[in-house]
């Protein structure tokens, strides 16, 4: 990205006015925090937080054969989201069965789907899909004119209900519905990346500021930056593209086999993924509890004296008050309770394999 | 923001000289840049630190930074409380957030440090 102009979301001025610390992220100038990562993290676990995720990419795919085409390009079974309003986590894999991106597909209308993709992968995903979708399937990259806000936390739904007004029926988890928020037409999706219940709100980018201010007018809602987004998702063990997933690893090794449907028929990457599934992956993404240090991306993971892997995602868990991580390790060492260690510069500190989520007492699990 | 009784290093540590000892911490600017401190790794009493070399590490949620010794000497006291309450570095960087006390081996090194006015000017260029 060096030398390239950073892009700004429609909410840039709002962030600056709130005193956000802005950092470059995936080619965008984004808020990492306003007050502090821990206080924002705790706001989401305890009340509600609002995130600007306008940098993420949105593609609209529609037409009579849209579902068939996506069925062949994505790993999950799109027939499971056959109803309008259904949503699904899925993966885009290459012919080697390696992950190009992780996506959420929303069934937004008659023969119409919206794909939300990672900001860093926008051009790559779009190129991949555009090249492989048949002519009969329409596709539009809506990212530039689409705003995406995430409202997350135990109080997120009550705020969303209030702004959506009486008579609005809140979608179920992994469902999406049209709504009118203060006169703004939006899609309200009951999805998120924090481990809390909540909604993600899709609108035209021209309405982003109005929605942002409306939601922040609720005292229970705090503006939250990408720093808290990362600590929140890490506590859940949610995979992050670029850290836990990339073009060298398959979904099964990443613990994402549940997002791959082997029974649906042919799709890109099926054969190599089936082979990994049959033989069992050599390495698996394991969760690590690290009580005495903060493991970070790239740090070595040790078994005895031997280096057996590197930290994929790592950091400080504000809820637990210590370090947590994910790391690819030999499958035999990925068993819960296995004692490993992490090299943190001059020191080696203990690490215990722990099945994520690292934090279970959240509104998502309490229901 | 930058108390006038302290001396400051380019790496954003401060020094409070008292006779032949120096108390060392990090400046308000440094703690603000780091964000919420969650871990501080300090040397032990009896260790020698060397001016310009690292004497420990400080971690916020987002990043790790080295701590650089502004002066050389033997560590005679360590702020053990930071192990349990590292956030004190944010809350009171010049008071309870101090890190180590060293017995200064070369007093002339203190003269090489900045006074509050010079440090403030230095920081405003960096910010």
XYZ file of C-alpha atoms in Angstrom:
494
model
C 0.000 0.000 0.000
C 3.050 2.246 0.316
C 2.638 5.404 -1.695
C -1.030 4.733 -2.316
C -3.608 7.154 -1.057
C -5.567 5.697 1.861
C -9.298 5.524 1.317
C -11.747 7.042 3.772
C -15.202 5.807 4.687
C -18.194 8.204 4.710
C -17.710 8.350 8.500
C -14.138 9.656 8.463
C -15.095 13.119 9.720
C -17.220 11.566 12.477
C -14.240 9.554 13.705
C -11.971 12.571 13.723
C -14.580 14.601 15.614
C -14.806 11.821 18.212
C -11.034 11.951 18.712
C -10.343 8.556 17.139
C -6.818 7.336 16.601
C -6.769 6.597 12.878
C -4.538 3.927 11.371
C -4.007 2.449 7.918
C -5.869 -0.835 7.506
C -6.230 -2.754 4.235
C -5.762 0.454 2.263
C -8.217 2.407 4.406
C -7.777 5.033 7.080
C -9.755 3.490 9.943
C -10.329 4.188 13.638
C -8.370 1.758 15.836
C -9.905 3.239 18.980
C -11.567 6.355 20.342
C -10.915 6.176 24.097
C -9.201 2.828 24.422
C -9.442 -0.700 23.077
C -10.228 -2.297 26.439
C -13.012 0.099 27.351
C -14.566 -0.333 23.902
C -14.219 -4.097 24.155
C -15.977 -4.010 27.519
C -18.699 -1.742 26.137
C -19.540 -4.394 23.549
C -19.477 -7.248 26.085
C -21.506 -5.263 28.608
C -23.776 -2.925 26.641
C -23.449 -2.135 22.926
C -20.826 -0.891 20.504
C -21.063 0.638 17.049
C -18.410 -0.133 14.435
C -17.737 1.501 11.103
C -17.099 -1.404 8.754
C -17.787 0.529 5.553
C -14.394 -0.572 4.271
C -15.741 -4.063 3.710
C -16.754 -5.051 0.178
C -20.282 -5.759 -1.016
C -21.076 -7.535 -4.272
C -24.576 -7.958 -5.638
C -25.097 -11.120 -7.677
C -28.438 -11.709 -9.356
C -30.210 -13.510 -12.110
C -32.000 -16.785 -12.765
C -28.809 -18.848 -12.482
C -27.158 -16.832 -9.673
C -27.685 -19.525 -7.033
C -26.354 -22.297 -9.304
C -23.278 -20.247 -10.135
C -22.547 -19.430 -6.486
C -23.090 -23.066 -5.593
C -20.136 -23.941 -7.837
C -17.881 -21.091 -6.700
C -18.419 -21.124 -2.919
C -17.891 -23.951 -0.445
C -21.082 -23.894 1.591
C -24.423 -25.209 0.353
C -26.364 -22.275 -1.017
C -29.565 -24.320 -1.089
C -29.584 -23.914 2.693
C -30.270 -20.210 2.161
C -33.059 -20.788 -0.327
C -35.469 -18.420 1.431
C -35.192 -14.687 0.932
C -33.780 -13.333 4.198
C -31.413 -16.235 4.804
C -27.699 -15.645 5.340
C -24.710 -17.972 5.402
C -21.009 -17.967 6.227
C -19.069 -19.430 3.329
C -15.629 -19.595 1.746
C -14.172 -18.798 -1.626
C -11.512 -21.371 -2.462
C -9.146 -21.844 -5.380
C -8.617 -25.068 -7.384
C -6.075 -26.234 -4.785
C -8.721 -25.983 -2.083
C -6.953 -23.006 -0.493
C -8.893 -20.054 0.831
C -9.191 -16.872 -1.219
C -11.558 -15.238 1.278
C -14.279 -15.858 3.806
C -17.648 -14.315 3.037
C -21.187 -13.917 4.210
C -23.827 -14.450 1.551
C -27.177 -12.798 2.168
C -30.207 -13.864 0.167
C -31.576 -10.367 -0.266
C -34.272 -10.738 -2.899
C -35.830 -12.794 -5.666
C -32.831 -14.407 -7.451
C -30.569 -11.897 -5.702
C -27.654 -12.324 -3.309
C -25.348 -9.894 -1.545
C -21.842 -11.042 -0.696
C -19.897 -9.232 2.019
C -16.148 -9.720 1.687
C -12.988 -8.564 3.410
C -11.769 -5.104 2.398
C -8.256 -6.298 1.610
C -9.603 -8.944 -0.764
C -12.098 -6.824 -2.661
C -10.234 -6.558 -5.974
C -9.065 -10.141 -5.839
C -12.475 -11.613 -4.994
C -14.202 -9.483 -7.563
C -11.743 -10.498 -10.279
C -12.121 -14.164 -9.349
C -15.919 -14.080 -9.324
C -16.295 -11.830 -12.366
C -14.120 -14.144 -14.424
C -15.984 -17.295 -13.411
C -19.625 -16.234 -13.190
C -21.491 -17.130 -16.373
C -22.618 -14.285 -18.607
C -26.222 -14.861 -17.620
C -25.497 -13.871 -14.015
C -25.463 -10.157 -13.295
C -22.841 -8.863 -10.896
C -22.234 -5.404 -9.455
C -19.491 -4.310 -7.087
C -21.549 -2.080 -4.785
C -18.752 -1.443 -2.284
C -18.171 2.234 -3.044
C -21.771 3.264 -2.546
C -22.587 0.900 0.297
C -22.192 1.652 3.996
C -21.937 -1.081 6.612
C -22.283 -0.467 10.337
C -22.115 -3.145 13.018
C -24.133 -2.668 16.196
C -23.116 -5.370 18.651
C -23.641 -6.202 22.292
C -26.279 -7.396 24.752
C -28.196 -4.128 24.323
C -27.787 -3.907 20.541
C -31.098 -5.546 19.680
C -33.186 -3.326 21.939
C -31.599 -0.255 20.308
C -32.155 -1.718 16.841
C -35.784 -2.478 17.689
C -36.329 1.046 18.894
C -34.924 2.679 15.763
C -36.721 0.221 13.484
C -40.013 1.169 15.080
C -43.093 -0.739 16.115
C -44.182 -3.562 13.906
C -40.673 -4.403 12.772
C -39.962 -8.058 13.198
C -36.343 -8.582 14.190
C -34.714 -11.227 11.979
C -33.491 -14.411 13.605
C -29.778 -15.125 13.912
C -28.244 -15.367 10.401
C -31.288 -13.783 8.844
C -31.626 -10.425 7.137
C -34.624 -8.124 6.636
C -35.374 -4.742 5.150
C -36.087 -1.985 7.645
C -36.685 1.732 7.848
C -34.435 3.489 10.330
C -35.426 7.118 10.775
C -36.544 7.255 7.153
C -33.439 5.503 5.851
C -34.013 2.252 3.955
C -31.602 -0.388 5.215
C -30.967 -4.089 5.383
C -30.735 -5.276 8.982
C -28.726 -8.469 9.234
C -28.551 -10.432 12.452
C -24.874 -11.192 11.989
C -21.616 -10.018 13.495
C -18.006 -10.701 14.366
C -17.891 -10.073 18.111
C -19.529 -13.034 19.815
C -22.371 -10.811 20.952
C -25.858 -10.662 19.566
C -26.488 -7.694 17.339
C -27.056 -6.475 13.827
C -25.101 -5.333 10.826
C -26.754 -2.494 8.958
C -26.384 -2.050 5.214
C -27.381 1.273 3.647
C -26.484 3.632 0.851
C -23.263 5.398 1.811
C -25.013 8.795 1.679
C -26.986 7.775 4.796
C -24.036 6.541 6.824
C -23.544 9.695 8.881
C -27.245 9.969 9.723
C -27.391 6.336 10.893
C -24.112 6.622 12.807
C -25.356 9.667 14.726
C -28.780 8.151 15.310
C -27.329 4.997 16.865
C -24.741 6.899 18.914
C -27.515 9.076 20.339
C -28.399 6.096 22.535
C -26.404 6.329 25.761
C -25.944 2.567 25.814
C -24.074 2.620 22.485
C -20.336 3.413 22.360
C -18.318 4.024 19.197
C -15.773 1.211 18.833
C -12.704 0.874 16.647
C -10.995 -1.957 14.843
C -8.823 -2.649 17.901
C -11.809 -3.859 19.903
C -13.215 -5.631 16.850
C -10.028 -7.697 16.783
C -9.940 -8.532 20.517
C -13.654 -9.401 20.467
C -13.373 -11.764 17.506
C -10.207 -13.346 18.890
C -11.961 -14.194 22.159
C -14.476 -16.118 20.042
C -11.761 -17.808 18.001
C -13.310 -16.375 14.830
C -10.815 -16.719 12.011
C -9.340 -13.589 10.456
C -8.379 -13.627 6.804
C -4.681 -12.901 6.375
C -3.828 -14.230 9.844
C -5.726 -17.517 10.212
C -6.537 -18.037 6.541
C -4.759 -17.465 3.284
C -3.936 -19.011 -0.088
C -1.724 -21.674 1.510
C -4.292 -23.338 3.745
C -7.506 -25.317 3.276
C -10.740 -24.901 5.265
C -10.477 -28.234 7.089
C -7.056 -27.415 8.560
C -8.435 -24.010 9.571
C -11.302 -25.620 11.496
C -13.788 -24.282 8.953
C -14.867 -27.633 7.543
C -18.377 -26.861 8.771
C -18.574 -24.158 6.078
C -17.795 -26.668 3.334
C -20.556 -28.865 1.958
C -19.115 -32.033 0.465
C -22.565 -33.375 -0.332
C -23.762 -30.591 -2.615
C -21.900 -31.658 -5.745
C -19.040 -30.095 -7.654
C -17.483 -26.806 -6.589
C -14.105 -25.136 -7.007
C -11.601 -26.744 -4.648
C -13.739 -29.767 -3.814
C -11.269 -32.550 -4.670
C -8.267 -31.284 -2.693
C -10.499 -30.438 0.283
C -12.031 -33.930 0.128
C -8.539 -35.420 0.236
C -7.606 -33.414 3.340
C -10.862 -34.468 4.926
C -10.238 -38.128 4.122
C -6.648 -38.273 5.330
C -7.069 -35.779 8.158
C -5.140 -32.498 8.051
C -1.436 -32.602 8.912
C -1.767 -29.352 10.786
C -4.714 -27.768 12.491
C -5.520 -24.330 13.744
C -5.544 -24.651 17.520
C -6.557 -22.194 20.198
C -3.914 -21.360 22.823
C -4.312 -19.963 26.319
C -1.178 -18.034 27.268
C -1.386 -16.832 30.881
C 2.054 -15.207 31.189
C 2.558 -13.148 28.071
C 0.972 -11.718 24.970
C 1.385 -13.935 21.919
C 1.300 -12.056 18.641
C 1.120 -12.973 14.951
C 4.302 -14.718 13.800
C 5.702 -15.689 17.211
C 7.087 -19.252 17.320
C 5.089 -22.027 18.984
C 7.186 -24.680 20.695
C 6.690 -28.240 21.855
C 9.523 -28.852 24.246
C 12.532 -27.389 22.471
C 11.116 -27.949 19.013
C 9.444 -25.211 17.009
C 6.163 -26.707 15.791
C 4.310 -23.684 14.442
C 3.758 -19.954 14.575
C 1.050 -17.797 16.080
C -1.644 -17.003 13.499
C -3.807 -14.602 15.532
C -2.787 -13.523 18.997
C -3.258 -10.836 21.553
C -4.501 -9.781 24.926
C -7.984 -10.873 25.963
C -9.576 -7.987 27.886
C -12.248 -10.315 29.285
C -9.783 -12.914 30.571
C -6.941 -10.519 31.368
C -4.248 -12.561 29.656
C -2.943 -13.676 26.300
C -4.806 -15.902 23.829
C -3.892 -17.055 20.354
C -4.493 -19.347 17.460
C -1.694 -21.278 15.795
C -1.244 -23.967 13.171
C 0.346 -26.951 14.888
C 0.732 -30.644 13.945
C -2.661 -32.316 14.387
C -1.353 -34.598 17.135
C -0.514 -31.484 19.171
C -3.843 -29.745 18.530
C -5.685 -31.786 21.157
C -7.256 -29.762 23.940
C -5.024 -29.599 27.009
C -1.752 -30.179 25.137
C 1.064 -28.228 26.758
C 2.987 -26.086 24.314
C 4.930 -22.843 24.658
C 5.218 -19.547 22.822
C 8.512 -17.775 22.219
C 7.979 -14.153 23.126
C 11.254 -12.515 22.094
C 13.784 -13.361 24.845
C 11.417 -15.602 26.800
C 9.453 -18.795 26.411
C 6.081 -18.886 28.153
C 3.635 -21.774 28.627
C 0.641 -22.218 26.333
C -2.197 -24.705 26.682
C -4.289 -25.833 23.724
C -7.831 -24.610 24.352
C -10.874 -25.134 22.203
C -12.350 -21.732 21.290
C -14.407 -19.774 22.076
C -12.121 -18.554 24.823
C -15.030 -16.582 26.293
C -18.434 -18.228 26.510
C -20.483 -15.947 28.716
C -21.767 -13.574 26.014
C -25.222 -12.543 24.810
C -24.814 -14.795 21.784
C -24.442 -17.914 23.937
C -26.900 -16.817 26.600
C -29.385 -16.276 23.775
C 2.182 17.211 30.789
C 5.973 17.278 31.082
C 7.047 18.041 34.665
C 9.968 20.455 34.822
C 11.855 18.528 37.503
C 12.417 15.611 35.126
C 14.849 14.987 32.300
C 13.711 13.249 29.106
C 15.228 10.900 26.548
C 14.531 10.779 22.815
C 12.973 7.336 23.306
C 10.409 8.970 25.640
C 11.679 7.772 29.001
C 11.946 10.257 31.855
C 14.484 10.400 34.671
C 14.119 11.853 38.134
C 17.576 12.315 39.683
C 17.857 12.089 43.448
C 21.468 12.131 44.660
C 23.207 9.231 42.926
C 20.029 7.426 41.931
C 17.634 7.956 39.049
C 13.994 6.899 38.884
C 12.935 5.975 35.338
C 9.531 5.844 33.683
C 7.906 6.747 30.361
C 6.416 10.107 29.444
C 2.774 11.035 29.154
C 3.287 11.314 25.396
C 4.637 7.752 25.290
C 1.802 6.241 27.311
C -0.746 8.060 25.161
C 0.847 6.764 21.974
C 0.888 3.206 23.306
C -2.697 3.123 24.489
C -3.850 0.920 27.359
C -0.788 -0.795 28.817
C -1.411 -4.456 29.631
C 2.069 -5.819 30.309
C 5.380 -4.435 31.530
C 8.530 -6.557 31.569
C 11.215 -5.076 33.812
C 14.719 -6.166 34.865
C 15.490 -7.483 38.357
C 17.222 -5.731 41.197
C 20.963 -6.058 40.773
C 20.819 -6.110 36.944
C 22.989 -3.596 35.101
C 21.373 -1.363 32.510
C 23.289 0.563 29.863
C 22.319 3.957 28.496
C 20.805 3.522 25.032
C 20.168 -0.200 25.480
C 16.843 -1.841 26.222
C 16.014 -2.580 29.831
C 12.553 -4.028 29.321
C 9.396 -4.089 27.276
C 6.004 -2.535 27.474
C 2.932 -3.862 25.712
C -0.406 -2.321 24.977
C -3.311 -4.251 23.501
C -2.116 -3.231 20.067
C 1.677 -3.167 20.196
C 4.983 -4.004 21.876
C 7.680 -1.412 22.536
C 11.157 -1.652 23.966
C 12.102 0.393 26.973
C 15.475 2.137 26.614
C 17.664 3.086 29.548
C 18.358 6.826 29.557
C 21.330 6.335 31.920
C 23.612 3.461 32.903
C 23.738 1.867 36.327
C 22.692 -0.919 38.629
C 18.974 -1.503 39.167
C 18.318 -0.939 42.878
C 14.528 -0.947 42.852
C 11.794 -2.282 40.558
C 8.132 -1.282 40.536
C 6.705 -4.747 41.195
C 3.170 -3.337 41.364
C 3.158 -2.895 37.573
C 2.990 -6.667 37.206
C -0.580 -6.674 38.530
C -1.632 -3.158 37.578
C 0.217 -2.203 34.376
C -2.491 0.365 33.619
C -0.882 2.579 36.273
C 1.583 3.588 33.551
C -1.338 5.227 31.709
C -2.990 6.673 34.765
C 0.047 8.132 36.529
C 3.118 7.978 34.259
C 5.234 10.308 36.418
C 4.075 8.963 39.786
C 2.973 5.416 40.605
C 3.735 4.405 37.018
C 7.512 4.657 37.577
C 9.436 1.570 36.468
C 12.913 1.228 37.931
C 15.449 3.061 40.081
C 19.106 2.798 39.086
C 22.300 3.840 40.844
C 23.820 6.151 38.249
C 27.278 5.022 37.145
C 28.048 8.014 34.907
C 26.387 11.269 36.023
C 27.432 13.035 32.818
C 24.811 10.977 30.963
C 22.111 12.976 32.724
C 23.415 16.146 31.094
C 22.786 14.641 27.657
C 19.033 14.374 28.349
C 16.443 16.994 27.433
C 14.728 19.317 29.883
C 10.937 19.616 29.788
C 10.938 22.492 27.301
C 13.268 20.749 24.871
C 11.308 17.512 25.167
C 8.008 19.247 24.511
C 9.463 20.763 21.346
C 10.858 17.338 20.378
C 7.473 15.682 20.871
C 5.559 18.307 18.927
C 7.813 17.562 15.949
C 7.166 13.836 16.275
C 3.412 14.042 16.767
